[in-house]
XYZ file of C-alpha atoms in Angstrom:
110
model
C 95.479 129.369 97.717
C 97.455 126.170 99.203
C 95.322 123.199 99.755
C 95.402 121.551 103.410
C 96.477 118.000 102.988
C 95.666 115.210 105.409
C 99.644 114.554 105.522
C 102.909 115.697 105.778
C 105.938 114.463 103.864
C 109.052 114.084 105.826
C 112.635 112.835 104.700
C 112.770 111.081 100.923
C 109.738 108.104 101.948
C 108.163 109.092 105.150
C 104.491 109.856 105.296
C 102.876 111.116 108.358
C 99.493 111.030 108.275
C 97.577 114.144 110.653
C 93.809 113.828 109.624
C 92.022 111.530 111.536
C 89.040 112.752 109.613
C 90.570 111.939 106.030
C 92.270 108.327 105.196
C 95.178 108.135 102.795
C 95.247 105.774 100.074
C 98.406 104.895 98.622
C 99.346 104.622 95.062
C 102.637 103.485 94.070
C 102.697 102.345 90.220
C 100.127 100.874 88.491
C 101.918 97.355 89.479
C 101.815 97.651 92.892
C 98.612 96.995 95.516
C 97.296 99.999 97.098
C 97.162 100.971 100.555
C 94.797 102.990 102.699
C 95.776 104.474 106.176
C 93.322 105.182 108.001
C 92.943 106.339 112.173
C 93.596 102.610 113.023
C 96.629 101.616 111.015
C 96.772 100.197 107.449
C 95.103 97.973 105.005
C 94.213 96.813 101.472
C 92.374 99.320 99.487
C 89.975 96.909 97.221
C 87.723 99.679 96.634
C 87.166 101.470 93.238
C 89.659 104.037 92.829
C 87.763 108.129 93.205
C 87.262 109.026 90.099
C 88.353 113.327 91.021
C 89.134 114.615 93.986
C 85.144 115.974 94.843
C 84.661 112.715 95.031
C 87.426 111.341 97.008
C 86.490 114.220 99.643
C 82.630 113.229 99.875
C 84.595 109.575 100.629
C 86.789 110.883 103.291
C 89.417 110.031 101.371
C 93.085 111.488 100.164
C 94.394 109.986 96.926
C 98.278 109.952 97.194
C 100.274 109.417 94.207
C 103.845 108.856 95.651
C 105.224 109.324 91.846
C 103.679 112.495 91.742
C 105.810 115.835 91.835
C 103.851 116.908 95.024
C 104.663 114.008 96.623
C 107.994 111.763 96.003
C 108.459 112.270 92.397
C 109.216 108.529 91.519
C 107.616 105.394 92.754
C 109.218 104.273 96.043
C 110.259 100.696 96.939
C 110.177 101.111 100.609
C 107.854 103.323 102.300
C 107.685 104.255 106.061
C 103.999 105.454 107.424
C 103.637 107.368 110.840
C 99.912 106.281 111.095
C 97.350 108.009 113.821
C 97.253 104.990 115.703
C 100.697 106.089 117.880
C 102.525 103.609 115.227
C 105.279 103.686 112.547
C 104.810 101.410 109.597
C 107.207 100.027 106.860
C 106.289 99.062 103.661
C 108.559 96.896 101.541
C 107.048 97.012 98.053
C 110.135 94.367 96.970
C 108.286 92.046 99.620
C 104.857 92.203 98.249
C 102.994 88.597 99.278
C 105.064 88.292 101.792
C 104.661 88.883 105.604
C 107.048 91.579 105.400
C 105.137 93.359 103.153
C 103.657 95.647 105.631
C 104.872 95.389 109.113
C 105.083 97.519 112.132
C 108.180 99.180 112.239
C 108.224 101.237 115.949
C 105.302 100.611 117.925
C 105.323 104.184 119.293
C 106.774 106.746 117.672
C 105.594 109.632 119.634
């Protein structure tokens, strides 16, 4: 039985995210801030973390480990996130506090 995620992985650090019902959130180390994606684009996750993933479904929520073997096996320092809202995001983890932190990358990548 394969689970149906609410994303597809594309290249080595492309997410696109296909669930409008589900919203991703983003784990990348334990040093760096999360980030959820939701139908409208991205944003902090300052929510308590699921604690299994029953729970993160009752939440509407995906929990992506990007160090995980089913995602991109090691923690990524630049991201790129094809978001539901028609736009392409980048994420510069080497940027974090910064206004290049998360940015818009292609406004329409459809």
């Amino acid at each position: 039985m394969s689970l149906e995620r609410a994303y597809i992985l594309s290249g080595r650090n492309t997410i696109i995210h296909k669930e409008k019902k589900f919203d991703l959130v983003l784990i990348n180390g334990e040093n760096h801030p999360k980030i959820k994606v939701t139908q409208h684009g991205l944003e902090p996750f300052k929510e308590e973390l699921p604690k299994n993933r029953r729970d993160a479904k009752e939440r509407y929520l995906e929990v992506m480990h990007i160090a995980s073997p089913e995602v991109f096996s090691e923690e990524k320092s630049l991201l790129f996130i094809q978001a539901l809202d028609g736009r392409e995001y980048k994420i510069d983890y080497t940027k974090i506090g910064t206004k290049l932190f998360v940015r818009i990358h292609q406004e329409s990548y459809l």
